[in-house]
PDB file of C-alpha atoms in Angstrom:
ATOM      1  CA  MET C   1     117.184  46.686  62.361  1.00  0.00           C
ATOM      2  CA  LYS C   2     119.960  44.163  63.120  1.00  0.00           C
ATOM      3  CA  SER C   3     120.221  43.000  66.766  1.00  0.00           C
ATOM      4  CA  LEU C   4     123.234  42.203  69.037  1.00  0.00           C
ATOM      5  CA  SER C   5     123.617  41.096  72.655  1.00  0.00           C
ATOM      6  CA  PHE C   6     126.405  41.282  74.949  1.00  0.00           C
ATOM      7  CA  ILE C   7     126.903  39.377  78.233  1.00  0.00           C
ATOM      8  CA  GLY C   8     128.442  41.714  80.682  1.00  0.00           C
ATOM      9  CA  ALA C   9     127.985  45.405  81.179  1.00  0.00           C
ATOM     10  CA  GLY C  10     131.486  46.341  82.150  1.00  0.00           C
ATOM     11  CA  TYR C  11     133.973  48.244  80.023  1.00  0.00           C
ATOM     12  CA  VAL C  12     133.974  45.815  77.119  1.00  0.00           C
ATOM     13  CA  GLY C  13     130.295  44.916  76.884  1.00  0.00           C
ATOM     14  CA  LEU C  14     128.972  48.422  77.769  1.00  0.00           C
ATOM     15  CA  CYS C  15     131.337  50.424  75.499  1.00  0.00           C
ATOM     16  CA  ASN C  16     131.017  48.085  72.634  1.00  0.00           C
ATOM     17  CA  GLY C  17     127.111  47.806  73.061  1.00  0.00           C
ATOM     18  CA  VAL C  18     126.715  51.518  73.066  1.00  0.00           C
ATOM     19  CA  GLY C  19     129.075  51.944  70.083  1.00  0.00           C
ATOM     20  CA  PHE C  20     127.197  49.346  67.973  1.00  0.00           C
ATOM     21  CA  ALA C  21     123.822  50.826  68.946  1.00  0.00           C
ATOM     22  CA  SER C  22     125.157  54.206  67.644  1.00  0.00           C
ATOM     23  CA  LEU C  23     125.933  52.450  64.355  1.00  0.00           C
ATOM     24  CA  GLY C  24     122.327  51.382  63.874  1.00  0.00           C
ATOM     25  CA  TYR C  25     122.049  47.931  65.704  1.00  0.00           C
ATOM     26  CA  LYS C  26     119.496  47.140  68.349  1.00  0.00           C
ATOM     27  CA  VAL C  27     121.548  46.153  71.436  1.00  0.00           C
ATOM     28  CA  THR C  28     120.781  44.325  74.551  1.00  0.00           C
ATOM     29  CA  VAL C  29     123.454  44.089  77.255  1.00  0.00           C
ATOM     30  CA  VAL C  30     122.919  41.487  79.967  1.00  0.00           C
ATOM     31  CA  ASP C  31     124.488  41.719  83.469  1.00  0.00           C
ATOM     32  CA  ILE C  32     123.700  39.966  86.738  1.00  0.00           C
ATOM     33  CA  ASP C  33     124.107  43.394  88.697  1.00  0.00           C
ATOM     34  CA  GLU C  34     120.608  44.761  89.203  1.00  0.00           C
ATOM     35  CA  GLU C  35     121.961  48.188  90.170  1.00  0.00           C
ATOM     36  CA  LYS C  36     124.268  48.515  87.323  1.00  0.00           C
ATOM     37  CA  VAL C  37     121.394  47.619  84.911  1.00  0.00           C
ATOM     38  CA  ARG C  38     119.081  50.227  86.666  1.00  0.00           C
ATOM     39  CA  MET C  39     121.949  52.863  86.338  1.00  0.00           C
ATOM     40  CA  ILE C  40     122.654  52.155  82.556  1.00  0.00           C
ATOM     41  CA  ASN C  41     118.914  52.188  81.808  1.00  0.00           C
ATOM     42  CA  SER C  42     118.471  55.663  83.463  1.00  0.00           C
ATOM     43  CA  GLY C  43     121.482  56.998  81.364  1.00  0.00           C
ATOM     44  CA  VAL C  44     124.140  56.799  84.087  1.00  0.00           C
ATOM     45  CA  PRO C  45     127.112  54.654  83.014  1.00  0.00           C
ATOM     46  CA  PRO C  46     128.634  52.802  86.102  1.00  0.00           C
ATOM     47  CA  ILE C  47     132.205  53.281  84.444  1.00  0.00           C
ATOM     48  CA  GLN C  48     134.076  56.417  83.319  1.00  0.00           C
ATOM     49  CA  GLU C  49     134.841  56.563  79.658  1.00  0.00           C
ATOM     50  CA  ARG C  50     135.063  59.794  77.629  1.00  0.00           C
ATOM     51  CA  GLY C  51     131.899  60.363  75.701  1.00  0.00           C
ATOM     52  CA  LEU C  52     130.072  57.220  77.054  1.00  0.00           C
ATOM     53  CA  LYS C  53     127.357  59.174  78.975  1.00  0.00           C
ATOM     54  CA  ASP C  54     126.273  61.360  76.172  1.00  0.00           C
ATOM     55  CA  LEU C  55     126.315  58.520  73.570  1.00  0.00           C
ATOM     56  CA  LEU C  56     124.469  56.106  76.119  1.00  0.00           C
ATOM     57  CA  ASN C  57     121.890  58.721  76.534  1.00  0.00           C
ATOM     58  CA  LYS C  58     121.540  59.187  72.716  1.00  0.00           C
ATOM     59  CA  VAL C  59     121.019  55.414  72.015  1.00  0.00           C
ATOM     60  CA  LEU C  60     118.700  55.039  74.898  1.00  0.00           C
ATOM     61  CA  GLU C  61     116.473  57.864  73.408  1.00  0.00           C
ATOM     62  CA  GLU C  62     116.532  56.214  70.058  1.00  0.00           C
ATOM     63  CA  ASP C  63     115.373  52.939  71.707  1.00  0.00           C
ATOM     64  CA  ALA C  64     118.482  51.206  70.134  1.00  0.00           C
ATOM     65  CA  PHE C  65     119.995  50.071  73.483  1.00  0.00           C
ATOM     66  CA  GLU C  66     118.776  48.466  76.740  1.00  0.00           C
ATOM     67  CA  ALA C  67     120.309  46.705  79.703  1.00  0.00           C
ATOM     68  CA  THR C  68     118.712  43.833  81.436  1.00  0.00           C
ATOM     69  CA  THR C  69     119.267  41.021  83.956  1.00  0.00           C
ATOM     70  CA  ASP C  70     116.878  38.716  82.194  1.00  0.00           C
ATOM     71  CA  LEU C  71     118.866  36.084  80.457  1.00  0.00           C
ATOM     72  CA  LYS C  72     117.127  32.652  80.228  1.00  0.00           C
ATOM     73  CA  LEU C  73     119.783  30.823  78.128  1.00  0.00           C
ATOM     74  CA  SER C  74     122.601  31.843  75.844  1.00  0.00           C
ATOM     75  CA  LEU C  75     124.400  29.385  73.576  1.00  0.00           C
ATOM     76  CA  ILE C  76     127.762  30.294  72.228  1.00  0.00           C
ATOM     77  CA  HIS C  77     129.158  28.154  69.629  1.00  0.00           C
ATOM     78  CA  ILE C  78     132.733  28.429  68.662  1.00  0.00           C
ATOM     79  CA  SER C  79     134.252  26.119  65.892  1.00  0.00           C
ATOM     80  CA  GLU C  80     137.859  25.508  65.399  1.00  0.00           C
ATOM     81  CA  PRO C  81     138.374  24.510  61.795  1.00  0.00           C
ATOM     82  CA  THR C  82     142.118  24.463  62.197  1.00  0.00           C
ATOM     83  CA  ARG C  83     142.002  21.428  64.483  1.00  0.00           C
ATOM     84  CA  PRO C  84     141.578  17.854  63.355  1.00  0.00           C
ATOM     85  CA  LEU C  85     137.970  16.748  63.394  1.00  0.00           C
ATOM     86  CA  TYR C  86     136.771  20.460  63.563  1.00  0.00           C
ATOM     87  CA  ILE C  87     136.340  20.535  67.336  1.00  0.00           C
ATOM     88  CA  SER C  88     133.391  22.638  68.492  1.00  0.00           C
ATOM     89  CA  TYR C  89     132.686  24.272  71.774  1.00  0.00           C
ATOM     90  CA  ALA C  90     129.258  25.108  73.251  1.00  0.00           C
ATOM     91  CA  VAL C  91     128.992  27.233  76.432  1.00  0.00           C
ATOM     92  CA  PHE C  92     125.617  27.437  78.087  1.00  0.00           C
ATOM     93  CA  CYS C  93     124.755  30.318  80.295  1.00  0.00           C
ATOM     94  CA  LEU C  94     121.643  29.681  82.447  1.00  0.00           C
ATOM     95  CA  LYS C  95     120.021  32.086  84.833  1.00  0.00           C
TER      96      LYS C  95
END
């Protein structure tokens, strides 16, 4: 099973994470809000979006989705080949 992770469990991270989990990916969503993570893992989305609660519960039952506050290090590397010298950016997210 392919895996993905999303940083942030708001509208973008949670909805996309649940969507990808429903397509067969193993998804981990990371957020700093412990209450939000607890709600998500218990099947209660902290946001209102049609169909999200049912789909969230489905992917949780399938063990295809989890939310956590445990992020040690995340490295995001973005290359810009359109720039001279191929400038690259790296963003470190440390807990």
